[in-house]
Amino acid sequence: MRDPSTISDTNSVSDDRRPLWTRSFAALLVVQFTVALNDNIFRWLLIPIGKELYQDPDAVRSVGSVIFLLPFVLLAGWAGSVVDRYSKRSVMMAAKFAEIVVMVLGIAAILSGNLVFLAVVLFLMGAQSTFFSPAKYGSIPEIVGHRNVPAANGWIGMTTMIAVILGAVIGNAIFSLTTLPNWAERAGGAIGPGQYRWWINAAVLIGVAVVGWLASFFIRRLTAGNPQAKIPVVPFGQCVRDLKLLISHRGLFLAALGSAYFWSLGVVAQLTVDKWAVPELVGPAESGQGLVGPMLAVMTLGIGLGSMLAGWWSGGRIELGMVGFGALGIAISGILFVVIPPGTGYWLSPAYFVACLLLFVLGLTAGLYDIPLLSYLQDRSPPEIRGRILAAYNFLSFLGMLSFSLLFGFAASKGAMAISARGIFLLAGLVTVPIAGLIFVLLPVESLRFLFARLFRLLYRMRVVGVENFPKEGGAVVVSNHISWLDGLIVMLACPRDVRMIAASDYVSKGLAGRLARRAGVIPIPLGRKAMALAMREARETVRNGGVVGLFPEGGISRTGQLIGFKPGVMHLVDDDTPVVPMYIDGLWGSIFSFERRRFFWKIPKRLRYPLTVYIGEPIRGKKSLEQIHRAVGELSVRAASDHRSRFLVPPRRFLRMVRTNLFREKAADSLGMRVTGAKLSIGSLVLRRVLRRTYLADRDAEKYVGVLLPPSVGGLVVNAALAIDRRVSANLNYTVSSEVLNHCIRSCGIRHIITSRRFMERFDFDLEAELIYLEDLRNEAGTWDKVLSALCTYLLPAAVLERLLGLTKIEPDDLLTVVFTSGSTGRPKGVMLSHMNVGSNVESFEQVLDIRADDVL
C-alpha cells in the first residue's frame, strides 16, 4: 500500500504561493480535532466518575486539572528538543499512537475503579498532549506557508472549540450510558461508575484515537528543524534554558506572555461561569445546574468564531493590530458582568440572555486577541529552534493556567472574604484594562493600521491580486500609480510587510496627520535640495537595512485617471541589488478622494463600497531602467482592464441605466434642432424596437445585421440604441461613398434592410441592394399601445427587470455590437467588427479623459 505522505501535495510550491487547503492541512485539522475531542471526552467522563468515587466534587475538579496540566510544566524541556530534532509529522504520529495506548489504559483504570490509576492515566494523557502541542503548532508554517498561518490558526481554533463542546456533551452522555443509577446499592457496588456497558467507553475513546492516528499518515513528510538538537537528561533544566532562549527574543517573549495570559484567563472564565450560574445567577443548584452547559458552550463558540474572524481579518499577514482591540473587548465584557443583578436568571430570561451575550462577546474578542499572537510565535520563530520556543510558550501558558486556578480557588474559597463570580469577572476585566493600554503603547502603528483597515473596508471592497509576488524578506521599493488621496494607505494595507511611504512634507508634517504619519514611519520629502537629499538617504538606508519603501513616481495625483510618465527620482532609490515591486491601484477613479469631476472631496460618491483591486507584479531584479519600471506598472493596468470583463456592463445595459437616472434631464441634441431627455431616448428606442420586430425585421437568427444610413443625429442615436437592445448588430454605412462601395459593404454583412430617412435620402441618388426602411414610415406604424407600454417600462419597471425581459443579461462582452467600415481610400472598405467590450471600454476611457458629467448633453 502506498504511503499517503508520499502522495503529491504542495512540496514544490513556494512558501507564499502555497494554498491553505491542501491534503496535509485537512489531515492536520482532523488530527488536532480528535486530540481535543478525546481530551474533553475523557475529562468529562472522569470528572463525574471521580465525584461518584470521592464525595468532594470541588477537590476532584481541582486535583484533576492540576494532574492534567502538570506534564506541560514538567516535560516541556523534553518536548521542545524532541520537536526540533525529529520531523514534526513523526512526533505527531507517535503522540497519536501513544494516545491509543493511553486510552486502553484509561478503560482499564475505569474498570478498576482505582482513583490513583485514573490519576496516572490523566497524567499520561497530559504528557501525550505536551509533545503533540508544539509539534502541531510548529508544523503549521511548514504545511500552509507564511501567508496562511493566521487563517490556519483560525480554523485550528474553531475546530478545537467545536471539539471542546462536543467532548463535554459526549463525555457526559457516555457516563450516563455506562453508570447504573444508585450503583452503590445495586449488586453490592460491584459495577462501579463507568463500568456498566464499558465497551461504549472503549469504542468511543479508542475509536476517536485510532481515527486521528490514521489521519496523521496523510500529513506530508516534514523535515526536522534541527537534527543535531540534543535531548537533555533532566527536562526541567532544559525548560529553563528554553525560557532563557525565548526571553532573548523580545518580540516572541512578549507574544508568548500575551497568549499565556489568554489561556490563564480562559481557565478562570471556565471555573467562574460554573460558580456564577449556580447559585449567583439562577439560585439553588437543583434549579440551575442545567443552564451552566449552554453558557460554557456560548463562550466556547465565541472563541471559535473569534478565531475564524481573526484569521479572515488578517488577510495573509500577521495582524498584531487587532490584539489591543481584542484585549479591550475582554476588559469591557468582563466589567459589564457586574450590571446583571443576582438571582434573576432563568431559562430565556433577560438576565440569562444578557449573560450569554456577554460570554459570547468575551469569547469572540478573546479569539481576536490570541490568534495574531499565536501566529506571530509560529511564523517568527527560527525554524531550527521553533520547537523549543513553542515548548517554552507552552510552559508559560500552563504555568499561568495552574497559577490562575490556584488564585481562583483562593479568591472563591468559602468565608467572609470570598469574592463573588461577578467580582472575579470584574477583577479580570480591570486587570485587562492596563494590559490593553500597554499593547496600544507597544503597537501603535499596527493598531492604527488595523483600525483604519476596518474603517476603510466599510467604504471599499478591496481585493489584492499577486500578493505572493511580494518579497518575504530583504529590502524592496514599491512603485505604484497615484489615483487618489488614499493611495498611501492602500499601499500599506495591501502589502504583506510594513511599508515606509515617501510623501511631500507639506501633507505629513503638521497636526494629527503629521503625528500619525511619523508613527507609521512615513518619510517626508521637504523642499530644498539638501533636505531632500537627507530624506532620500533615509529611504536608501531603510532599503539597505531590509525595509520596504513605497512611493508614487508619477509625482502627483493623476487628473485623468490614466497612468502618466514617471519622474526620474525613483532611480535614486534603487540599485541592481534592490528589487522593485510594481503595483497598480484600480477602481478608485470616481471616489471622492480622486480628481474625477475636476475636484477632490466635495462631491457625492457615485456608489457605496467601491470595488477596489490592487495588483502586485513580480519584482524587477538586476539592472533596471525608468522605462522598464513604467512598463511593469503599465502591464498591471492592462491586466486590470482585462479583469474588468467579469463585472463589465455591456453598452445596451449601460444605456438603459443611464436614461433611467436621467429621465427628465436633457441628454442629446443635434443640428436639426432635436433635443431629447433620457425618458424620450428610452421610450423612442423601445417603441422603435417593437415596430421593427413587428413590421420589417425577420427573426434575430435569420437577420442579425441591419444597416443604418443616417447622419450623426438624435435619430441615428435612437436607431442604434433600438438595434442594440434588440440584440442585433448595426452596420453604420458611409454615405459619402458610391453605390458600388455601399453595395460591397451590404454584401459583406449580408444586410437585407437599411434604416434611413426620406429627408436624408433626398440628397443622394443611391441604387442599393437592400430594402430601405424609412423612419417616417415607422413613426406612422407606431401605435398607442407601443407608446404606452414603452412609457410604462421607462418610468415604472426597474432597469434590472427590463434588462432581463429584453434578454440583455445573455450578452457576453465579446459578442458583436456593431460593424464599422473603413473609408476604402486604399481599396475596398474593410468591415471592422467591434464587440460590446471594444465599444464599452472606449466609452469608459472617454468618460475619464473628457470628464463627462451628468448635466452634459451629447
Short mmCIF file of C-alpha atoms in Angstrom, two decimals, residues 233-441:
data_model
loop_
_atom_site.label_atom_id
_atom_site.label_comp_id
_atom_site.label_asym_id
_atom_site.label_seq_id
_atom_site.Cartn_x
_atom_site.Cartn_y
_atom_site.Cartn_z
CA VAL A 233 18.54 14.03 30.66
CA VAL A 234 16.75 16.41 33.05
CA PRO A 235 13.76 18.05 31.30
CA PHE A 236 13.24 20.85 33.78
CA GLY A 237 16.80 22.16 33.29
CA GLN A 238 16.19 22.25 29.53
CA CYS A 239 12.92 24.04 30.18
CA VAL A 240 14.82 26.80 31.99
CA ARG A 241 17.22 27.08 29.05
CA ASP A 242 14.28 27.22 26.63
CA LEU A 243 12.75 30.02 28.67
CA LYS A 244 16.02 31.97 28.53
CA LEU A 245 16.09 31.43 24.77
CA LEU A 246 12.51 32.72 24.47
CA ILE A 247 13.30 35.76 26.63
CA SER A 248 16.28 36.60 24.41
CA HIS A 249 13.85 37.15 21.52
CA ARG A 250 11.93 40.13 22.90
CA GLY A 251 9.09 40.12 20.39
CA LEU A 252 8.49 36.39 20.73
CA PHE A 253 8.63 36.61 24.52
CA LEU A 254 6.04 39.39 24.66
CA ALA A 255 3.78 37.44 22.29
CA ALA A 256 4.19 34.31 24.46
CA LEU A 257 3.32 36.27 27.61
CA GLY A 258 0.25 37.74 25.92
CA SER A 259 -1.00 34.36 24.70
CA ALA A 260 -0.26 32.75 28.09
CA TYR A 261 -2.49 35.40 29.67
CA PHE A 262 -5.29 34.36 27.28
CA TRP A 263 -5.10 30.70 28.35
CA SER A 264 -4.82 31.63 32.02
CA LEU A 265 -7.83 33.89 31.79
CA GLY A 266 -9.69 31.11 29.96
CA VAL A 267 -9.29 28.76 32.92
CA VAL A 268 -10.62 31.43 35.29
CA ALA A 269 -13.57 32.16 32.98
CA GLN A 270 -14.50 28.49 32.75
CA LEU A 271 -14.38 28.00 36.51
CA THR A 272 -16.17 31.27 37.17
CA VAL A 273 -19.11 30.50 34.84
CA ASP A 274 -19.93 27.42 36.91
CA LYS A 275 -19.78 29.41 40.16
CA TRP A 276 -21.65 32.36 38.69
CA ALA A 277 -24.51 30.43 37.12
CA VAL A 278 -25.13 28.41 40.27
CA PRO A 279 -26.05 29.79 42.72
CA GLU A 280 -25.46 33.50 41.97
CA LEU A 281 -27.44 33.93 38.73
CA VAL A 282 -30.23 31.37 38.98
CA GLY A 283 -30.30 30.31 42.61
CA PRO A 284 -30.01 26.81 44.06
CA ALA A 285 -28.07 24.17 42.18
CA GLU A 286 -31.05 21.93 41.64
CA SER A 287 -32.88 24.66 39.71
CA GLY A 288 -30.00 25.99 37.63
CA GLN A 289 -27.27 23.43 37.04
CA GLY A 290 -28.70 22.61 33.62
CA LEU A 291 -28.06 26.20 32.47
CA VAL A 292 -24.30 26.00 33.01
CA GLY A 293 -23.65 23.91 29.89
CA PRO A 294 -25.23 26.34 27.39
CA MET A 295 -23.34 29.25 28.95
CA LEU A 296 -20.00 27.46 28.58
CA ALA A 297 -20.95 26.41 25.05
CA VAL A 298 -21.77 30.01 24.07
CA MET A 299 -18.41 31.25 25.37
CA THR A 300 -16.55 28.43 23.62
CA LEU A 301 -18.39 29.10 20.37
CA GLY A 302 -17.46 32.78 20.68
CA ILE A 303 -13.78 31.85 20.93
CA GLY A 304 -14.09 29.66 17.85
CA LEU A 305 -15.83 32.35 15.79
CA GLY A 306 -13.37 34.96 17.05
CA SER A 307 -10.51 32.74 15.90
CA MET A 308 -12.08 32.39 12.44
CA LEU A 309 -12.71 36.14 12.24
CA ALA A 310 -9.11 36.86 13.25
CA GLY A 311 -7.83 34.58 10.51
CA TRP A 312 -10.10 36.26 7.95
CA TRP A 313 -9.24 39.81 9.03
CA SER A 314 -5.51 39.05 8.97
CA GLY A 315 -5.66 38.89 5.17
CA GLY A 316 -2.43 36.96 4.62
CA ARG A 317 -0.29 38.76 7.21
CA ILE A 318 0.35 38.64 10.96
CA GLU A 319 -2.14 41.32 12.04
CA LEU A 320 -0.91 42.29 15.52
CA GLY A 321 -3.04 45.42 15.35
CA MET A 322 -6.16 43.54 16.44
CA VAL A 323 -4.56 42.29 19.69
CA GLY A 324 -5.17 45.53 21.57
CA PHE A 325 -8.80 45.75 20.44
CA GLY A 326 -9.30 42.11 21.46
CA ALA A 327 -7.91 42.87 24.92
CA LEU A 328 -10.15 45.93 25.14
CA GLY A 329 -13.17 43.75 24.30
CA ILE A 330 -12.18 41.26 27.01
CA ALA A 331 -11.87 44.07 29.54
CA ILE A 332 -15.19 45.71 28.70
CA SER A 333 -17.18 42.48 28.63
CA GLY A 334 -15.63 41.36 31.92
CA ILE A 335 -16.52 44.64 33.64
CA LEU A 336 -20.10 44.59 32.29
CA PHE A 337 -20.88 41.34 34.12
CA VAL A 338 -21.49 43.38 37.29
CA VAL A 339 -24.60 45.00 35.75
CA ILE A 340 -26.53 41.71 35.88
CA PRO A 341 -28.29 41.52 39.27
CA PRO A 342 -28.00 38.24 41.21
CA GLY A 343 -30.78 35.68 41.46
CA THR A 344 -32.73 36.96 38.44
CA GLY A 345 -31.78 34.47 35.76
CA TYR A 346 -33.80 31.56 34.42
CA TRP A 347 -34.15 29.91 31.03
CA LEU A 348 -34.84 32.58 28.35
CA SER A 349 -34.95 35.35 30.95
CA PRO A 350 -33.47 38.76 30.00
CA ALA A 351 -30.72 38.33 32.61
CA TYR A 352 -29.76 34.91 31.28
CA PHE A 353 -29.81 36.22 27.69
CA VAL A 354 -27.53 39.15 28.62
CA ALA A 355 -25.21 36.76 30.45
CA CYS A 356 -24.91 34.53 27.39
CA LEU A 357 -24.39 37.56 25.15
CA LEU A 358 -21.55 38.87 27.34
CA LEU A 359 -19.95 35.41 27.43
CA PHE A 360 -20.16 35.23 23.64
CA VAL A 361 -18.54 38.68 23.26
CA LEU A 362 -15.89 37.69 25.80
CA GLY A 363 -15.07 34.58 23.75
CA LEU A 364 -15.20 36.43 20.42
CA THR A 365 -12.77 39.16 21.50
CA ALA A 366 -10.54 36.58 23.17
CA GLY A 367 -10.21 34.82 19.80
CA LEU A 368 -9.28 38.13 18.15
CA TYR A 369 -6.72 38.67 20.90
CA ASP A 370 -4.95 35.30 20.80
CA ILE A 371 -4.77 34.24 17.12
CA PRO A 372 -2.38 37.04 16.00
CA LEU A 373 -0.08 36.36 18.96
CA LEU A 374 -0.01 32.63 18.30
CA SER A 375 0.56 33.22 14.58
CA TYR A 376 3.44 35.58 15.37
CA LEU A 377 5.05 32.95 17.60
CA GLN A 378 4.80 30.28 14.93
CA ASP A 379 5.85 32.39 11.97
CA ARG A 380 8.67 34.44 13.50
CA SER A 381 10.34 31.63 15.46
CA PRO A 382 13.55 30.49 13.70
CA PRO A 383 12.83 27.03 12.19
CA GLU A 384 15.81 25.39 13.91
CA ILE A 385 14.58 26.35 17.40
CA ARG A 386 10.83 26.60 16.75
CA GLY A 387 10.10 23.53 18.86
CA ARG A 388 11.98 24.90 21.87
CA ILE A 389 10.28 28.31 21.51
CA LEU A 390 6.81 26.74 21.38
CA ALA A 391 7.62 24.38 24.25
CA ALA A 392 8.72 27.35 26.38
CA TYR A 393 5.49 29.11 25.38
CA ASN A 394 3.51 26.04 26.45
CA PHE A 395 5.35 26.07 29.77
CA LEU A 396 4.41 29.71 30.35
CA SER A 397 0.80 29.08 29.31
CA PHE A 398 0.21 26.10 31.56
CA LEU A 399 2.16 27.60 34.44
CA GLY A 400 -0.18 30.57 34.14
CA MET A 401 -3.20 28.28 34.00
CA LEU A 402 -2.05 26.49 37.15
CA SER A 403 -1.35 29.78 38.93
CA PHE A 404 -4.67 31.32 37.96
CA SER A 405 -6.50 28.14 39.01
CA LEU A 406 -4.91 28.38 42.46
CA LEU A 407 -5.72 32.10 42.65
CA PHE A 408 -9.31 31.33 41.70
CA GLY A 409 -9.53 28.70 44.42
CA PHE A 410 -8.18 31.18 46.95
CA ALA A 411 -10.42 34.06 45.79
CA ALA A 412 -13.58 31.93 45.63
CA SER A 413 -12.97 29.96 48.84
CA LYS A 414 -15.73 29.89 51.38
CA GLY A 415 -15.71 32.51 54.04
CA ALA A 416 -16.37 36.17 54.56
CA MET A 417 -13.50 37.21 52.30
CA ALA A 418 -14.69 35.11 49.32
CA ILE A 419 -15.08 37.03 46.07
CA SER A 420 -18.28 36.51 44.09
CA ALA A 421 -18.23 35.32 40.50
CA ARG A 422 -19.20 38.82 39.37
CA GLY A 423 -16.31 40.17 41.38
CA ILE A 424 -13.91 37.76 39.70
CA PHE A 425 -15.14 38.79 36.24
CA LEU A 426 -14.85 42.44 37.26
CA LEU A 427 -11.33 41.89 38.58
CA ALA A 428 -10.30 40.10 35.38
CA GLY A 429 -11.72 42.96 33.32
CA LEU A 430 -9.96 45.62 35.37
CA VAL A 431 -6.64 43.76 35.18
CA THR A 432 -7.01 43.52 31.39
CA VAL A 433 -7.52 47.30 31.00
CA PRO A 434 -3.84 48.26 31.61
CA ILE A 435 -2.75 45.25 29.53
CA ALA A 436 -4.81 46.62 26.61
CA GLY A 437 -3.28 50.05 27.16
CA LEU A 438 0.24 48.59 27.18
CA ILE A 439 -0.47 46.78 23.91
CA PHE A 440 -1.60 50.03 22.27
CA VAL A 441 1.60 51.72 23.51
#
